[in-house]
């Protein structure tokens, strides 16, 4: 489901538990979004304009291959525990993100987009082992040295 053609925020509630076989979802995140955790078959998830929460927990989405988050300036913590299939991770425009929990994804992610997410701890970045490319903002000071276990290409993008 791609929700770009209408405004889901105008709905009273968007109950995703009614479509448990869904594999791909792209939508703004908002307070009336219900049942996201019930979508255990998701392989691709894109949540933009995230507001109203400081934590996002994706433990129930163990089949995710692509996770695209942001902007999400209020989010401080993202839980990626158990995401051993994750290949592409976007944590863009998350200016307050200071905690990423989980371990498995450090061995599988090959593409990382962290544009305008400048509070991600260096210790978290240093744990990635298979990165091929990292997208950062043009003003970022991140270099290959931040990723001692791999040698990714660093791509600068305007934010």
Short mmCIF file of N, CA and C in Angstrom, two decimals:
data_model
loop_
_atom_site.label_atom_id
_atom_site.label_comp_id
_atom_site.label_asym_id
_atom_site.label_seq_id
_atom_site.Cartn_x
_atom_site.Cartn_y
_atom_site.Cartn_z
N UNK A 1 0.86 -1.17 0.00
CA UNK A 1 0.00 0.00 0.00
C UNK A 1 0.90 1.22 0.00
N UNK A 2 0.60 2.14 -0.89
CA UNK A 2 1.31 3.41 -0.91
C UNK A 2 0.27 4.48 -0.66
N UNK A 3 0.39 5.21 0.42
CA UNK A 3 -0.64 6.14 0.85
C UNK A 3 -0.44 7.56 0.34
N UNK A 4 0.36 7.73 -0.70
CA UNK A 4 0.65 9.09 -1.18
C UNK A 4 -0.55 9.75 -1.86
N UNK A 5 -1.48 8.98 -2.38
CA UNK A 5 -2.60 9.54 -3.13
C UNK A 5 -3.70 10.15 -2.28
N UNK A 6 -3.68 9.90 -0.99
CA UNK A 6 -4.69 10.47 -0.09
C UNK A 6 -4.03 10.79 1.23
N UNK A 7 -4.74 11.49 2.07
CA UNK A 7 -4.17 11.87 3.36
C UNK A 7 -4.72 10.94 4.45
N UNK A 8 -3.91 9.97 4.89
CA UNK A 8 -4.40 9.06 5.93
C UNK A 8 -4.67 9.77 7.24
N UNK A 9 -4.08 10.94 7.44
CA UNK A 9 -4.31 11.68 8.69
C UNK A 9 -5.76 12.15 8.81
N UNK A 10 -6.46 12.22 7.68
CA UNK A 10 -7.87 12.62 7.72
C UNK A 10 -8.80 11.47 8.08
N UNK A 11 -8.26 10.25 8.10
CA UNK A 11 -9.05 9.10 8.49
C UNK A 11 -9.23 9.09 10.01
N UNK A 12 -10.37 8.57 10.50
CA UNK A 12 -10.53 8.48 11.95
C UNK A 12 -9.49 7.54 12.55
N UNK A 13 -9.26 6.39 11.89
CA UNK A 13 -8.26 5.41 12.31
C UNK A 13 -7.85 4.61 11.07
N UNK A 14 -6.59 4.30 10.95
CA UNK A 14 -6.13 3.40 9.90
C UNK A 14 -5.68 2.13 10.60
N UNK A 15 -6.52 1.07 10.54
CA UNK A 15 -6.26 -0.18 11.25
C UNK A 15 -5.61 -1.18 10.30
N UNK A 16 -4.29 -1.32 10.43
CA UNK A 16 -3.53 -2.19 9.55
C UNK A 16 -3.68 -3.67 9.90
N UNK A 17 -4.19 -3.98 11.07
CA UNK A 17 -4.35 -5.38 11.48
C UNK A 17 -5.36 -6.10 10.59
N UNK A 18 -6.15 -5.37 9.84
CA UNK A 18 -7.14 -5.98 8.95
C UNK A 18 -6.51 -6.51 7.65
N UNK A 19 -5.24 -6.18 7.43
CA UNK A 19 -4.55 -6.64 6.23
C UNK A 19 -3.21 -7.30 6.62
N UNK A 20 -3.26 -8.41 7.36
CA UNK A 20 -2.05 -9.01 7.92
C UNK A 20 -1.07 -9.58 6.89
N UNK A 21 -1.51 -9.81 5.67
CA UNK A 21 -0.63 -10.38 4.65
C UNK A 21 0.16 -9.32 3.88
N UNK A 22 -0.01 -8.08 4.25
CA UNK A 22 0.66 -6.97 3.57
C UNK A 22 2.17 -7.15 3.63
N UNK A 23 2.83 -6.93 2.49
CA UNK A 23 4.29 -7.09 2.42
C UNK A 23 5.03 -5.77 2.27
N UNK A 24 4.37 -4.75 1.71
CA UNK A 24 5.00 -3.44 1.52
C UNK A 24 4.05 -2.36 1.99
N UNK A 25 4.60 -1.37 2.69
CA UNK A 25 3.79 -0.27 3.18
C UNK A 25 4.61 1.01 3.16
N UNK A 26 4.01 2.06 2.59
CA UNK A 26 4.62 3.39 2.58
C UNK A 26 3.54 4.38 2.99
N UNK A 27 3.71 5.02 4.15
CA UNK A 27 2.69 5.93 4.66
C UNK A 27 3.29 6.90 5.66
N UNK A 28 2.66 8.05 5.81
CA UNK A 28 3.04 8.89 6.96
C UNK A 28 2.67 8.16 8.25
N UNK A 29 3.46 8.35 9.28
CA UNK A 29 3.18 7.77 10.59
C UNK A 29 2.40 8.80 11.39
N UNK A 30 1.35 8.37 12.04
CA UNK A 30 0.55 9.29 12.83
C UNK A 30 -0.15 8.52 13.94
N UNK A 31 -0.67 9.24 14.90
CA UNK A 31 -1.25 8.66 16.10
C UNK A 31 -2.39 7.69 15.88
N UNK A 32 -3.13 7.83 14.79
CA UNK A 32 -4.28 6.96 14.54
C UNK A 32 -3.91 5.74 13.70
N UNK A 33 -2.64 5.51 13.50
CA UNK A 33 -2.17 4.33 12.78
C UNK A 33 -2.14 3.17 13.76
N UNK A 34 -2.97 2.19 13.56
CA UNK A 34 -3.11 1.07 14.48
C UNK A 34 -2.70 -0.24 13.81
N UNK A 35 -2.19 -1.17 14.59
CA UNK A 35 -1.94 -2.52 14.12
C UNK A 35 -0.67 -2.69 13.30
N UNK A 36 0.23 -1.74 13.34
CA UNK A 36 1.47 -1.87 12.58
C UNK A 36 2.25 -3.12 13.00
N UNK A 37 2.27 -3.41 14.28
CA UNK A 37 3.00 -4.58 14.80
C UNK A 37 2.42 -5.90 14.29
N UNK A 38 1.17 -5.90 13.84
CA UNK A 38 0.55 -7.13 13.35
C UNK A 38 0.98 -7.48 11.94
N UNK A 39 1.68 -6.59 11.27
CA UNK A 39 2.11 -6.83 9.89
C UNK A 39 3.45 -7.55 9.88
N UNK A 40 3.44 -8.81 10.26
CA UNK A 40 4.67 -9.56 10.44
C UNK A 40 5.26 -10.07 9.13
N UNK A 41 4.57 -9.89 8.02
CA UNK A 41 5.09 -10.32 6.72
C UNK A 41 5.75 -9.19 5.94
N UNK A 42 5.78 -8.00 6.52
CA UNK A 42 6.35 -6.85 5.81
C UNK A 42 7.81 -7.12 5.44
N UNK A 43 8.15 -6.80 4.17
CA UNK A 43 9.54 -6.84 3.74
C UNK A 43 10.06 -5.43 3.47
N UNK A 44 9.16 -4.51 3.16
CA UNK A 44 9.52 -3.12 2.88
C UNK A 44 8.59 -2.19 3.67
N UNK A 45 9.17 -1.29 4.43
CA UNK A 45 8.38 -0.36 5.22
C UNK A 45 8.98 1.03 5.13
N UNK A 46 8.14 1.98 4.76
CA UNK A 46 8.55 3.38 4.70
C UNK A 46 7.57 4.20 5.53
N UNK A 47 8.08 4.85 6.58
CA UNK A 47 7.27 5.72 7.43
C UNK A 47 7.88 7.10 7.38
N UNK A 48 7.09 8.06 6.90
CA UNK A 48 7.62 9.42 6.85
C UNK A 48 6.78 10.34 7.71
N UNK A 49 7.33 11.50 7.97
CA UNK A 49 6.68 12.52 8.81
C UNK A 49 6.18 11.92 10.12
N UNK A 50 7.07 11.21 10.78
CA UNK A 50 6.75 10.56 12.05
C UNK A 50 6.65 11.63 13.14
N UNK A 51 5.54 11.61 13.85
CA UNK A 51 5.37 12.53 14.98
C UNK A 51 4.54 11.85 16.05
N UNK A 52 4.60 12.37 17.26
CA UNK A 52 3.78 11.86 18.35
C UNK A 52 4.38 10.67 19.08
N UNK A 53 5.63 10.34 18.81
CA UNK A 53 6.28 9.23 19.51
C UNK A 53 7.78 9.50 19.63
N UNK A 54 8.35 9.01 20.72
CA UNK A 54 9.80 9.13 20.91
C UNK A 54 10.51 7.82 20.65
N UNK A 55 9.74 6.72 20.53
CA UNK A 55 10.33 5.40 20.33
C UNK A 55 9.60 4.68 19.21
N UNK A 56 10.37 3.98 18.39
CA UNK A 56 9.80 3.12 17.35
C UNK A 56 10.38 1.72 17.55
N UNK A 57 9.51 0.72 17.59
CA UNK A 57 9.91 -0.66 17.86
C UNK A 57 9.53 -1.54 16.67
N UNK A 58 10.51 -2.14 16.03
CA UNK A 58 10.27 -2.97 14.85
C UNK A 58 10.56 -4.44 15.09
N UNK A 59 10.58 -4.87 16.35
CA UNK A 59 10.88 -6.28 16.68
C UNK A 59 9.93 -7.26 16.01
N UNK A 60 8.69 -6.88 15.82
CA UNK A 60 7.71 -7.80 15.22
C UNK A 60 7.85 -7.91 13.71
N UNK A 61 8.74 -7.15 13.12
CA UNK A 61 8.90 -7.13 11.66
C UNK A 61 10.21 -7.81 11.24
N UNK A 62 10.37 -9.05 11.61
CA UNK A 62 11.63 -9.78 11.40
C UNK A 62 11.94 -10.06 9.94
N UNK A 63 10.97 -9.91 9.04
CA UNK A 63 11.21 -10.17 7.61
C UNK A 63 11.60 -8.91 6.84
N UNK A 64 11.69 -7.77 7.52
CA UNK A 64 12.02 -6.53 6.84
C UNK A 64 13.37 -6.61 6.14
N UNK A 65 13.37 -6.19 4.88
CA UNK A 65 14.60 -6.07 4.11
C UNK A 65 14.96 -4.60 3.91
N UNK A 66 13.92 -3.76 3.84
CA UNK A 66 14.10 -2.33 3.64
C UNK A 66 13.29 -1.57 4.67
N UNK A 67 13.94 -0.71 5.43
CA UNK A 67 13.27 0.15 6.41
C UNK A 67 13.70 1.58 6.14
N UNK A 68 12.70 2.42 5.87
CA UNK A 68 12.94 3.82 5.52
C UNK A 68 12.16 4.69 6.50
N UNK A 69 12.88 5.40 7.38
CA UNK A 69 12.26 6.25 8.39
C UNK A 69 12.71 7.70 8.20
N UNK A 70 11.80 8.61 8.36
CA UNK A 70 12.15 10.02 8.40
C UNK A 70 11.44 10.83 7.34
N UNK A 71 11.27 12.10 7.63
CA UNK A 71 11.73 12.78 8.84
C UNK A 71 10.97 12.32 10.09
N UNK A 72 11.71 12.33 11.18
CA UNK A 72 11.16 11.88 12.47
C UNK A 72 11.95 12.55 13.58
N UNK A 73 11.87 13.86 13.66
CA UNK A 73 12.70 14.62 14.58
C UNK A 73 12.45 14.34 16.06
N UNK A 74 11.26 13.89 16.43
CA UNK A 74 10.97 13.63 17.84
C UNK A 74 11.41 12.27 18.33
N UNK A 75 11.78 11.38 17.41
CA UNK A 75 12.15 10.01 17.78
C UNK A 75 13.55 9.99 18.38
N UNK A 76 13.65 9.39 19.56
CA UNK A 76 14.94 9.29 20.26
C UNK A 76 15.53 7.88 20.18
N UNK A 77 14.65 6.87 20.06
CA UNK A 77 15.12 5.49 20.09
C UNK A 77 14.42 4.66 19.02
N UNK A 78 15.20 3.79 18.35
CA UNK A 78 14.66 2.86 17.36
C UNK A 78 15.14 1.46 17.75
N UNK A 79 14.19 0.53 17.89
CA UNK A 79 14.52 -0.85 18.23
C UNK A 79 14.48 -1.70 16.96
N UNK A 80 15.63 -2.28 16.62
CA UNK A 80 15.75 -3.13 15.43
C UNK A 80 16.12 -4.56 15.82
N UNK A 81 15.79 -4.94 17.03
CA UNK A 81 16.11 -6.28 17.54
C UNK A 81 15.47 -7.35 16.66
N UNK A 82 16.27 -8.33 16.24
CA UNK A 82 15.75 -9.46 15.47
C UNK A 82 15.66 -9.23 13.98
N UNK A 83 16.09 -8.09 13.49
CA UNK A 83 15.98 -7.79 12.06
C UNK A 83 17.21 -8.31 11.31
N UNK A 84 17.28 -9.61 11.15
CA UNK A 84 18.44 -10.27 10.54
C UNK A 84 18.38 -10.30 9.02
N UNK A 85 17.29 -9.80 8.42
CA UNK A 85 17.18 -9.76 6.96
C UNK A 85 17.33 -8.35 6.41
N UNK A 86 17.50 -7.38 7.28
CA UNK A 86 17.55 -5.98 6.87
C UNK A 86 18.77 -5.71 5.99
N UNK A 87 18.53 -5.13 4.80
CA UNK A 87 19.61 -4.81 3.87
C UNK A 87 19.80 -3.30 3.70
N UNK A 88 18.70 -2.57 3.72
CA UNK A 88 18.74 -1.12 3.51
C UNK A 88 18.06 -0.43 4.68
N UNK A 89 18.78 0.51 5.31
CA UNK A 89 18.26 1.20 6.49
C UNK A 89 18.39 2.71 6.29
N UNK A 90 17.26 3.40 6.36
CA UNK A 90 17.25 4.85 6.29
C UNK A 90 16.75 5.40 7.62
N UNK A 91 17.58 6.22 8.23
CA UNK A 91 17.24 6.91 9.47
C UNK A 91 17.53 8.39 9.21
N UNK A 92 16.80 8.97 8.27
CA UNK A 92 17.10 10.32 7.79
C UNK A 92 16.26 11.37 8.51
N UNK A 93 16.90 12.50 8.73
CA UNK A 93 16.23 13.65 9.36
C UNK A 93 15.62 13.26 10.71
N UNK A 94 16.43 12.60 11.50
CA UNK A 94 16.03 12.20 12.85
C UNK A 94 17.00 12.87 13.82
N UNK A 95 16.81 14.16 14.00
CA UNK A 95 17.77 14.99 14.73
C UNK A 95 17.93 14.64 16.21
N UNK A 96 17.00 13.90 16.80
CA UNK A 96 17.10 13.53 18.22
C UNK A 96 17.41 12.06 18.44
N UNK A 97 17.66 11.31 17.37
CA UNK A 97 17.94 9.88 17.50
C UNK A 97 19.29 9.66 18.18
N UNK A 98 19.24 9.05 19.37
CA UNK A 98 20.46 8.80 20.13
C UNK A 98 20.65 7.33 20.50
N UNK A 99 19.66 6.48 20.16
CA UNK A 99 19.75 5.08 20.54
C UNK A 99 19.17 4.19 19.45
N UNK A 100 19.98 3.21 19.04
CA UNK A 100 19.54 2.18 18.10
C UNK A 100 19.83 0.86 18.79
N UNK A 101 18.79 0.09 19.09
CA UNK A 101 18.99 -1.18 19.79
C UNK A 101 18.81 -2.34 18.83
N UNK A 102 19.47 -3.44 19.16
CA UNK A 102 19.47 -4.62 18.30
C UNK A 102 20.90 -4.94 17.92
N UNK A 103 21.12 -6.14 17.38
CA UNK A 103 22.47 -6.53 16.99
C UNK A 103 22.54 -7.16 15.61
N UNK A 104 21.54 -7.94 15.24
CA UNK A 104 21.59 -8.72 14.00
C UNK A 104 21.77 -7.85 12.76
N UNK A 105 21.13 -6.72 12.71
CA UNK A 105 21.15 -5.86 11.52
C UNK A 105 22.55 -5.34 11.21
N UNK A 106 23.43 -5.27 12.19
CA UNK A 106 24.79 -4.80 11.94
C UNK A 106 25.54 -5.72 10.97
N UNK A 107 25.13 -6.99 10.89
CA UNK A 107 25.76 -7.96 10.00
C UNK A 107 25.13 -8.01 8.62
N UNK A 108 23.97 -7.38 8.41
CA UNK A 108 23.25 -7.54 7.15
C UNK A 108 23.06 -6.26 6.35
N UNK A 109 23.03 -5.11 7.00
CA UNK A 109 22.77 -3.85 6.30
C UNK A 109 23.95 -3.49 5.39
N UNK A 110 23.63 -3.22 4.11
CA UNK A 110 24.66 -2.83 3.14
C UNK A 110 24.50 -1.37 2.71
N UNK A 111 23.30 -0.81 2.90
CA UNK A 111 23.05 0.59 2.56
C UNK A 111 22.48 1.31 3.77
N UNK A 112 23.11 2.44 4.13
CA UNK A 112 22.70 3.21 5.31
C UNK A 112 22.55 4.67 4.91
N UNK A 113 21.40 5.25 5.20
CA UNK A 113 21.14 6.66 4.94
C UNK A 113 20.89 7.33 6.29
N UNK A 114 21.80 8.20 6.69
CA UNK A 114 21.68 8.88 7.99
C UNK A 114 21.78 10.39 7.82
N UNK A 115 21.28 10.90 6.70
CA UNK A 115 21.29 12.34 6.46
C UNK A 115 20.55 13.07 7.58
N UNK A 116 21.17 14.11 8.13
CA UNK A 116 20.59 14.99 9.15
C UNK A 116 20.18 14.23 10.42
N UNK A 117 20.88 13.16 10.71
CA UNK A 117 20.68 12.41 11.96
C UNK A 117 22.02 12.41 12.68
N UNK A 118 22.36 13.55 13.21
CA UNK A 118 23.72 13.79 13.70
C UNK A 118 24.00 13.35 15.13
N UNK A 119 22.99 12.83 15.84
CA UNK A 119 23.21 12.40 17.22
C UNK A 119 23.35 10.89 17.37
N UNK A 120 23.40 10.17 16.26
CA UNK A 120 23.61 8.73 16.35
C UNK A 120 25.01 8.51 16.91
N UNK A 121 25.12 7.73 17.98
CA UNK A 121 26.43 7.55 18.62
C UNK A 121 27.45 6.91 17.66
N UNK A 122 28.69 7.39 17.76
CA UNK A 122 29.78 6.84 16.95
C UNK A 122 29.94 5.35 17.23
N UNK A 123 29.67 4.93 18.46
CA UNK A 123 29.80 3.51 18.81
C UNK A 123 28.81 2.65 18.03
N UNK A 124 27.63 3.19 17.72
CA UNK A 124 26.65 2.45 16.92
C UNK A 124 27.13 2.35 15.47
N UNK A 125 27.64 3.43 14.91
CA UNK A 125 28.13 3.41 13.54
C UNK A 125 29.29 2.43 13.38
N UNK A 126 30.14 2.35 14.37
CA UNK A 126 31.33 1.50 14.31
C UNK A 126 31.01 0.01 14.30
N UNK A 127 29.79 -0.37 14.61
CA UNK A 127 29.42 -1.79 14.68
C UNK A 127 28.99 -2.39 13.35
N UNK A 128 28.73 -1.56 12.35
CA UNK A 128 28.31 -2.08 11.04
C UNK A 128 29.46 -2.85 10.40
N UNK A 129 29.13 -4.02 9.80
CA UNK A 129 30.16 -4.89 9.24
C UNK A 129 30.10 -5.06 7.72
N UNK A 130 28.94 -4.79 7.08
CA UNK A 130 28.79 -5.10 5.66
C UNK A 130 28.40 -3.90 4.81
N UNK A 131 28.51 -2.72 5.33
CA UNK A 131 28.10 -1.53 4.58
C UNK A 131 28.89 -1.38 3.28
N UNK A 132 28.15 -1.05 2.21
CA UNK A 132 28.77 -0.73 0.93
C UNK A 132 28.69 0.76 0.66
N UNK A 133 27.59 1.38 1.13
CA UNK A 133 27.47 2.82 0.96
C UNK A 133 26.70 3.45 2.11
N UNK A 134 27.12 4.67 2.43
CA UNK A 134 26.50 5.45 3.49
C UNK A 134 26.18 6.83 2.93
N UNK A 135 24.91 7.23 3.05
CA UNK A 135 24.47 8.56 2.62
C UNK A 135 24.44 9.47 3.83
N UNK A 136 25.11 10.62 3.69
CA UNK A 136 25.16 11.60 4.77
C UNK A 136 24.88 12.98 4.20
N UNK A 137 24.60 13.93 5.06
CA UNK A 137 24.38 15.31 4.63
C UNK A 137 25.69 15.96 4.24
N UNK A 138 25.62 17.03 3.46
CA UNK A 138 26.83 17.70 2.98
C UNK A 138 27.65 18.31 4.12
N UNK A 139 27.02 18.64 5.24
CA UNK A 139 27.74 19.24 6.36
C UNK A 139 28.22 18.22 7.39
N UNK A 140 27.92 16.95 7.17
CA UNK A 140 28.31 15.91 8.12
C UNK A 140 29.82 15.73 8.15
N UNK A 141 30.32 15.38 9.33
CA UNK A 141 31.76 15.13 9.49
C UNK A 141 32.08 13.63 9.48
N UNK A 142 31.10 12.81 9.19
CA UNK A 142 31.30 11.36 9.17
C UNK A 142 32.21 10.99 7.99
N UNK A 143 33.14 10.07 8.25
CA UNK A 143 34.05 9.57 7.22
C UNK A 143 34.09 8.05 7.29
N UNK A 144 34.88 7.45 6.41
CA UNK A 144 35.06 5.99 6.45
C UNK A 144 35.61 5.53 7.79
N UNK A 145 36.36 6.38 8.44
CA UNK A 145 36.95 6.03 9.73
C UNK A 145 35.90 5.73 10.79
N UNK A 146 34.68 6.22 10.61
CA UNK A 146 33.59 5.95 11.54
C UNK A 146 33.08 4.51 11.42
N UNK A 147 33.54 3.80 10.38
CA UNK A 147 33.08 2.43 10.11
C UNK A 147 34.30 1.51 10.00
N UNK A 148 34.97 1.22 11.13
CA UNK A 148 36.23 0.48 11.09
C UNK A 148 36.10 -0.98 10.64
N UNK A 149 34.90 -1.57 10.68
CA UNK A 149 34.73 -2.97 10.32
C UNK A 149 34.38 -3.18 8.85
N UNK A 150 34.23 -2.09 8.12
CA UNK A 150 33.93 -2.16 6.69
C UNK A 150 34.49 -0.89 6.04
N UNK A 151 34.41 -0.80 4.76
CA UNK A 151 34.95 0.38 4.08
C UNK A 151 33.93 0.89 3.07
N UNK A 152 32.84 1.51 3.56
CA UNK A 152 31.78 1.92 2.65
C UNK A 152 32.12 3.18 1.86
N UNK A 153 31.45 3.34 0.73
CA UNK A 153 31.52 4.61 0.00
C UNK A 153 30.68 5.61 0.78
N UNK A 154 31.19 6.82 0.94
CA UNK A 154 30.46 7.87 1.63
C UNK A 154 29.90 8.81 0.56
N UNK A 155 28.58 8.96 0.56
CA UNK A 155 27.92 9.78 -0.45
C UNK A 155 27.29 10.97 0.24
N UNK A 156 27.68 12.16 -0.17
CA UNK A 156 27.15 13.39 0.42
C UNK A 156 25.92 13.87 -0.35
N UNK A 157 24.84 14.12 0.38
CA UNK A 157 23.60 14.63 -0.20
C UNK A 157 23.19 15.90 0.53
N UNK A 158 22.62 16.85 -0.19
CA UNK A 158 22.06 18.01 0.53
C UNK A 158 20.85 17.57 1.33
N UNK A 159 20.64 18.21 2.46
CA UNK A 159 19.51 17.84 3.32
C UNK A 159 18.42 18.88 3.15
#
